[in-house]
Amino acid sequence: MPRLEQVSFDDKSGPVPLKDGGRYVIHGGLDGVGVEIARYLAARHGARVLLLGDSTRREHAGLEVNPAAGVSVEYYRHPDELPERIAEFERHEGELDGLLHLSGLYRERALSEETPEGLDRDLAGDIRGCLHLCAIARSRPSSLFISFTSANGF
């Protein structure tokens, strides 16, 4: 994606450009970080936030998320539903100001136990979701796109 640029922690270019009263979609992170970011955006910036989670993941089964005012939570069964869910959010709230892709699946196991099939199974949904979000971000050049996962820390 040509709009990506590498930054360092020493970069003094300023804060992340979050828009007061903005409209944001957060994909993933329903077990913690996504909910906290959504609450922050709503409280600090008066944002409207759609938090999207994969209902097929066992860790989301029966998950009760207590979001803040301005935050709605929806679950999908397949990543191909993401474009329509986001389009519906935009029809109600207006054009997006940002997309955050936080989705990541962590399964602890030794690298020697990993198989190509296991990686495909574990990563396919997240990759497909990220590709949808990248396409949406490309079509909205003025919107912010952030992609990260806490699994990177392991």
PDB file of C-alpha atoms in Angstrom:
ATOM      1  CA  MET A   1       0.000   0.000   0.000  1.00  0.00           C
ATOM      2  CA  PRO A   2       1.794   3.159  -1.144  1.00  0.00           C
ATOM      3  CA  ARG A   3       0.455   5.314   1.709  1.00  0.00           C
ATOM      4  CA  LEU A   4       2.285   3.366   4.400  1.00  0.00           C
ATOM      5  CA  GLU A   5       5.333   4.992   5.851  1.00  0.00           C
ATOM      6  CA  GLN A   6       7.783   3.773   8.440  1.00  0.00           C
ATOM      7  CA  VAL A   7       7.975   5.830  11.615  1.00  0.00           C
ATOM      8  CA  SER A   8      10.143   5.529  14.679  1.00  0.00           C
ATOM      9  CA  PHE A   9       9.481   6.236  18.304  1.00  0.00           C
ATOM     10  CA  ASP A  10      11.875   9.137  17.961  1.00  0.00           C
ATOM     11  CA  ASP A  11       9.687  10.720  15.282  1.00  0.00           C
ATOM     12  CA  LYS A  12       8.655  14.155  16.536  1.00  0.00           C
ATOM     13  CA  SER A  13       6.060  14.723  13.821  1.00  0.00           C
ATOM     14  CA  GLY A  14       3.205  15.011  16.324  1.00  0.00           C
ATOM     15  CA  PRO A  15       0.263  13.024  17.573  1.00  0.00           C
ATOM     16  CA  VAL A  16      -1.845  10.574  15.598  1.00  0.00           C
ATOM     17  CA  PRO A  17      -4.454  12.679  13.747  1.00  0.00           C
ATOM     18  CA  LEU A  18      -7.643  11.642  15.519  1.00  0.00           C
ATOM     19  CA  LYS A  19     -10.650  13.744  14.599  1.00  0.00           C
ATOM     20  CA  ASP A  20     -12.972  15.159  17.240  1.00  0.00           C
ATOM     21  CA  GLY A  21     -16.481  13.940  16.440  1.00  0.00           C
ATOM     22  CA  GLY A  22     -14.962  11.429  14.018  1.00  0.00           C
ATOM     23  CA  ARG A  23     -16.286   8.100  12.846  1.00  0.00           C
ATOM     24  CA  TYR A  24     -14.095   5.043  13.354  1.00  0.00           C
ATOM     25  CA  VAL A  25     -14.325   1.303  12.811  1.00  0.00           C
ATOM     26  CA  ILE A  26     -12.281  -1.033  14.983  1.00  0.00           C
ATOM     27  CA  HIS A  27     -11.932  -4.590  13.739  1.00  0.00           C
ATOM     28  CA  GLY A  28     -11.036  -7.007  16.527  1.00  0.00           C
ATOM     29  CA  GLY A  29      -9.682  -6.545  20.001  1.00  0.00           C
ATOM     30  CA  LEU A  30     -12.983  -7.324  21.708  1.00  0.00           C
ATOM     31  CA  ASP A  31     -11.152  -9.126  24.483  1.00  0.00           C
ATOM     32  CA  GLY A  32      -9.581  -5.896  25.726  1.00  0.00           C
ATOM     33  CA  VAL A  33      -7.550  -3.451  23.686  1.00  0.00           C
ATOM     34  CA  GLY A  34     -10.209  -2.770  21.029  1.00  0.00           C
ATOM     35  CA  VAL A  35     -12.830  -2.004  23.662  1.00  0.00           C
ATOM     36  CA  GLU A  36     -10.441   0.338  25.478  1.00  0.00           C
ATOM     37  CA  ILE A  37      -9.505   2.184  22.278  1.00  0.00           C
ATOM     38  CA  ALA A  38     -13.201   2.528  21.388  1.00  0.00           C
ATOM     39  CA  ARG A  39     -13.967   3.944  24.834  1.00  0.00           C
ATOM     40  CA  TYR A  40     -11.030   6.356  24.526  1.00  0.00           C
ATOM     41  CA  LEU A  41     -12.143   7.594  21.089  1.00  0.00           C
ATOM     42  CA  ALA A  42     -15.708   8.128  22.323  1.00  0.00           C
ATOM     43  CA  ALA A  43     -14.758   9.824  25.602  1.00  0.00           C
ATOM     44  CA  ARG A  44     -11.783  11.911  24.474  1.00  0.00           C
ATOM     45  CA  HIS A  45     -12.814  12.753  20.929  1.00  0.00           C
ATOM     46  CA  GLY A  46     -16.614  12.413  20.985  1.00  0.00           C
ATOM     47  CA  ALA A  47     -16.275   9.815  18.241  1.00  0.00           C
ATOM     48  CA  ARG A  48     -18.839   7.362  16.955  1.00  0.00           C
ATOM     49  CA  VAL A  49     -17.223   3.922  16.893  1.00  0.00           C
ATOM     50  CA  LEU A  50     -18.249   0.595  15.421  1.00  0.00           C
ATOM     51  CA  LEU A  51     -16.420  -2.294  17.070  1.00  0.00           C
ATOM     52  CA  LEU A  52     -16.546  -5.449  14.920  1.00  0.00           C
ATOM     53  CA  GLY A  53     -15.787  -8.951  16.192  1.00  0.00           C
ATOM     54  CA  ASP A  54     -15.724 -12.441  14.734  1.00  0.00           C
ATOM     55  CA  SER A  55     -18.584 -14.466  16.253  1.00  0.00           C
ATOM     56  CA  THR A  56     -17.000 -17.758  15.183  1.00  0.00           C
ATOM     57  CA  ARG A  57     -14.107 -17.428  17.628  1.00  0.00           C
ATOM     58  CA  ARG A  58     -14.567 -19.391  20.827  1.00  0.00           C
ATOM     59  CA  GLU A  59     -13.197 -16.538  22.924  1.00  0.00           C
ATOM     60  CA  HIS A  60     -16.039 -14.301  21.660  1.00  0.00           C
ATOM     61  CA  ALA A  61     -18.811 -16.801  22.354  1.00  0.00           C
ATOM     62  CA  GLY A  62     -21.216 -15.175  24.760  1.00  0.00           C
ATOM     63  CA  LEU A  63     -18.854 -12.241  25.262  1.00  0.00           C
ATOM     64  CA  GLU A  64     -20.648  -9.338  26.875  1.00  0.00           C
ATOM     65  CA  VAL A  65     -18.915  -6.100  25.959  1.00  0.00           C
ATOM     66  CA  ASN A  66     -19.877  -3.036  27.933  1.00  0.00           C
ATOM     67  CA  PRO A  67     -18.975  -0.225  25.567  1.00  0.00           C
ATOM     68  CA  ALA A  68     -19.239   3.490  26.211  1.00  0.00           C
ATOM     69  CA  ALA A  69     -21.800   5.887  24.791  1.00  0.00           C
ATOM     70  CA  GLY A  70     -21.040   6.376  21.118  1.00  0.00           C
ATOM     71  CA  VAL A  71     -19.711   2.837  20.696  1.00  0.00           C
ATOM     72  CA  SER A  72     -21.667   0.035  19.080  1.00  0.00           C
ATOM     73  CA  VAL A  73     -20.567  -3.589  18.951  1.00  0.00           C
ATOM     74  CA  GLU A  74     -21.449  -6.008  16.166  1.00  0.00           C
ATOM     75  CA  TYR A  75     -20.377  -9.555  15.398  1.00  0.00           C
ATOM     76  CA  TYR A  76     -19.983 -11.128  11.980  1.00  0.00           C
ATOM     77  CA  ARG A  77     -19.667 -14.747  10.908  1.00  0.00           C
ATOM     78  CA  HIS A  78     -17.335 -14.249   7.912  1.00  0.00           C
ATOM     79  CA  PRO A  79     -14.810 -11.507   7.047  1.00  0.00           C
ATOM     80  CA  ASP A  80     -16.522 -10.988   3.673  1.00  0.00           C
ATOM     81  CA  GLU A  81     -19.342  -9.304   5.645  1.00  0.00           C
ATOM     82  CA  LEU A  82     -17.027  -6.447   6.685  1.00  0.00           C
ATOM     83  CA  PRO A  83     -17.525  -4.155   3.654  1.00  0.00           C
ATOM     84  CA  GLU A  84     -21.323  -4.210   4.025  1.00  0.00           C
ATOM     85  CA  ARG A  85     -21.176  -3.724   7.811  1.00  0.00           C
ATOM     86  CA  ILE A  86     -18.898  -0.723   7.354  1.00  0.00           C
ATOM     87  CA  ALA A  87     -21.047   0.679   4.524  1.00  0.00           C
ATOM     88  CA  GLU A  88     -24.101   0.421   6.787  1.00  0.00           C
ATOM     89  CA  PHE A  89     -22.235   2.279   9.563  1.00  0.00           C
ATOM     90  CA  GLU A  90     -21.324   5.025   7.076  1.00  0.00           C
ATOM     91  CA  ARG A  91     -24.932   5.310   5.887  1.00  0.00           C
ATOM     92  CA  HIS A  92     -25.966   6.054   9.476  1.00  0.00           C
ATOM     93  CA  GLU A  93     -22.981   8.020  10.773  1.00  0.00           C
ATOM     94  CA  GLY A  94     -21.255   9.539   7.737  1.00  0.00           C
ATOM     95  CA  GLU A  95     -17.968   8.856   5.963  1.00  0.00           C
ATOM     96  CA  LEU A  96     -15.236   7.138   7.975  1.00  0.00           C
ATOM     97  CA  ASP A  97     -12.356   9.047   9.471  1.00  0.00           C
ATOM     98  CA  GLY A  98     -10.420   5.942  10.394  1.00  0.00           C
ATOM     99  CA  LEU A  99     -10.104   2.169  10.404  1.00  0.00           C
ATOM    100  CA  LEU A 100      -8.183   0.221  13.022  1.00  0.00           C
ATOM    101  CA  HIS A 101      -7.379  -3.417  12.379  1.00  0.00           C
ATOM    102  CA  LEU A 102      -6.562  -5.070  15.718  1.00  0.00           C
ATOM    103  CA  SER A 103      -7.632  -8.573  14.912  1.00  0.00           C
ATOM    104  CA  GLY A 104      -5.135 -11.267  15.696  1.00  0.00           C
ATOM    105  CA  LEU A 105      -5.348 -14.811  16.923  1.00  0.00           C
ATOM    106  CA  TYR A 106      -2.751 -16.053  19.353  1.00  0.00           C
ATOM    107  CA  ARG A 107      -2.301 -19.734  20.050  1.00  0.00           C
ATOM    108  CA  GLU A 108       0.665 -20.685  22.172  1.00  0.00           C
ATOM    109  CA  ARG A 109       2.615 -23.569  20.710  1.00  0.00           C
ATOM    110  CA  ALA A 110       6.178 -24.340  19.816  1.00  0.00           C
ATOM    111  CA  LEU A 111       7.299 -23.413  16.308  1.00  0.00           C
ATOM    112  CA  SER A 112       8.283 -27.063  15.789  1.00  0.00           C
ATOM    113  CA  GLU A 113       4.593 -27.973  16.307  1.00  0.00           C
ATOM    114  CA  GLU A 114       3.333 -25.460  13.741  1.00  0.00           C
ATOM    115  CA  THR A 115       2.089 -26.643  10.365  1.00  0.00           C
ATOM    116  CA  PRO A 116       1.230 -24.757   7.182  1.00  0.00           C
ATOM    117  CA  GLU A 117      -2.371 -25.944   7.570  1.00  0.00           C
ATOM    118  CA  GLY A 118      -2.506 -24.643  11.143  1.00  0.00           C
ATOM    119  CA  LEU A 119      -1.177 -21.243  10.120  1.00  0.00           C
ATOM    120  CA  ASP A 120      -3.646 -21.071   7.244  1.00  0.00           C
ATOM    121  CA  ARG A 121      -6.532 -21.947   9.569  1.00  0.00           C
ATOM    122  CA  ASP A 122      -5.474 -19.473  12.262  1.00  0.00           C
ATOM    123  CA  LEU A 123      -4.590 -16.536  10.020  1.00  0.00           C
ATOM    124  CA  ALA A 124      -6.978 -16.790   7.060  1.00  0.00           C
ATOM    125  CA  GLY A 125      -9.827 -14.810   8.640  1.00  0.00           C
ATOM    126  CA  ASP A 126      -7.573 -12.065   9.968  1.00  0.00           C
ATOM    127  CA  ILE A 127      -5.772 -11.691   6.650  1.00  0.00           C
ATOM    128  CA  ARG A 128      -9.015 -11.646   4.680  1.00  0.00           C
ATOM    129  CA  GLY A 129     -10.442  -9.049   7.085  1.00  0.00           C
ATOM    130  CA  CYS A 130      -7.314  -6.921   6.785  1.00  0.00           C
ATOM    131  CA  LEU A 131      -7.484  -7.088   2.977  1.00  0.00           C
ATOM    132  CA  HIS A 132     -11.077  -5.836   3.067  1.00  0.00           C
ATOM    133  CA  LEU A 133     -10.084  -2.984   5.385  1.00  0.00           C
ATOM    134  CA  CYS A 134      -7.107  -2.082   3.165  1.00  0.00           C
ATOM    135  CA  ALA A 135      -9.426  -1.875   0.143  1.00  0.00           C
ATOM    136  CA  ILE A 136     -11.822   0.350   2.073  1.00  0.00           C
ATOM    137  CA  ALA A 137      -8.955   2.574   3.267  1.00  0.00           C
ATOM    138  CA  ARG A 138      -7.607   2.872  -0.308  1.00  0.00           C
ATOM    139  CA  SER A 139     -10.994   4.162  -1.446  1.00  0.00           C
ATOM    140  CA  ARG A 140     -10.976   6.820   1.294  1.00  0.00           C
ATOM    141  CA  PRO A 141      -7.606   8.562   0.975  1.00  0.00           C
ATOM    142  CA  SER A 142      -8.366  11.053   3.738  1.00  0.00           C
ATOM    143  CA  SER A 143      -9.091   8.378   6.361  1.00  0.00           C
ATOM    144  CA  LEU A 144      -6.605   7.022   8.861  1.00  0.00           C
ATOM    145  CA  PHE A 145      -5.675   3.319   8.662  1.00  0.00           C
ATOM    146  CA  ILE A 146      -3.864   1.586  11.532  1.00  0.00           C
ATOM    147  CA  SER A 147      -3.145  -2.133  11.601  1.00  0.00           C
ATOM    148  CA  PHE A 148      -1.573  -3.943  14.530  1.00  0.00           C
ATOM    149  CA  THR A 149      -2.072  -6.915  16.785  1.00  0.00           C
ATOM    150  CA  SER A 150      -0.985  -7.757  20.304  1.00  0.00           C
ATOM    151  CA  ALA A 151       0.128 -11.156  18.986  1.00  0.00           C
ATOM    152  CA  ASN A 152       3.140  -9.342  17.526  1.00  0.00           C
ATOM    153  CA  GLY A 153       4.469  -9.019  21.068  1.00  0.00           C
ATOM    154  CA  PHE A 154       4.885 -12.757  21.498  1.00  0.00           C
TER     155      PHE A 154
END
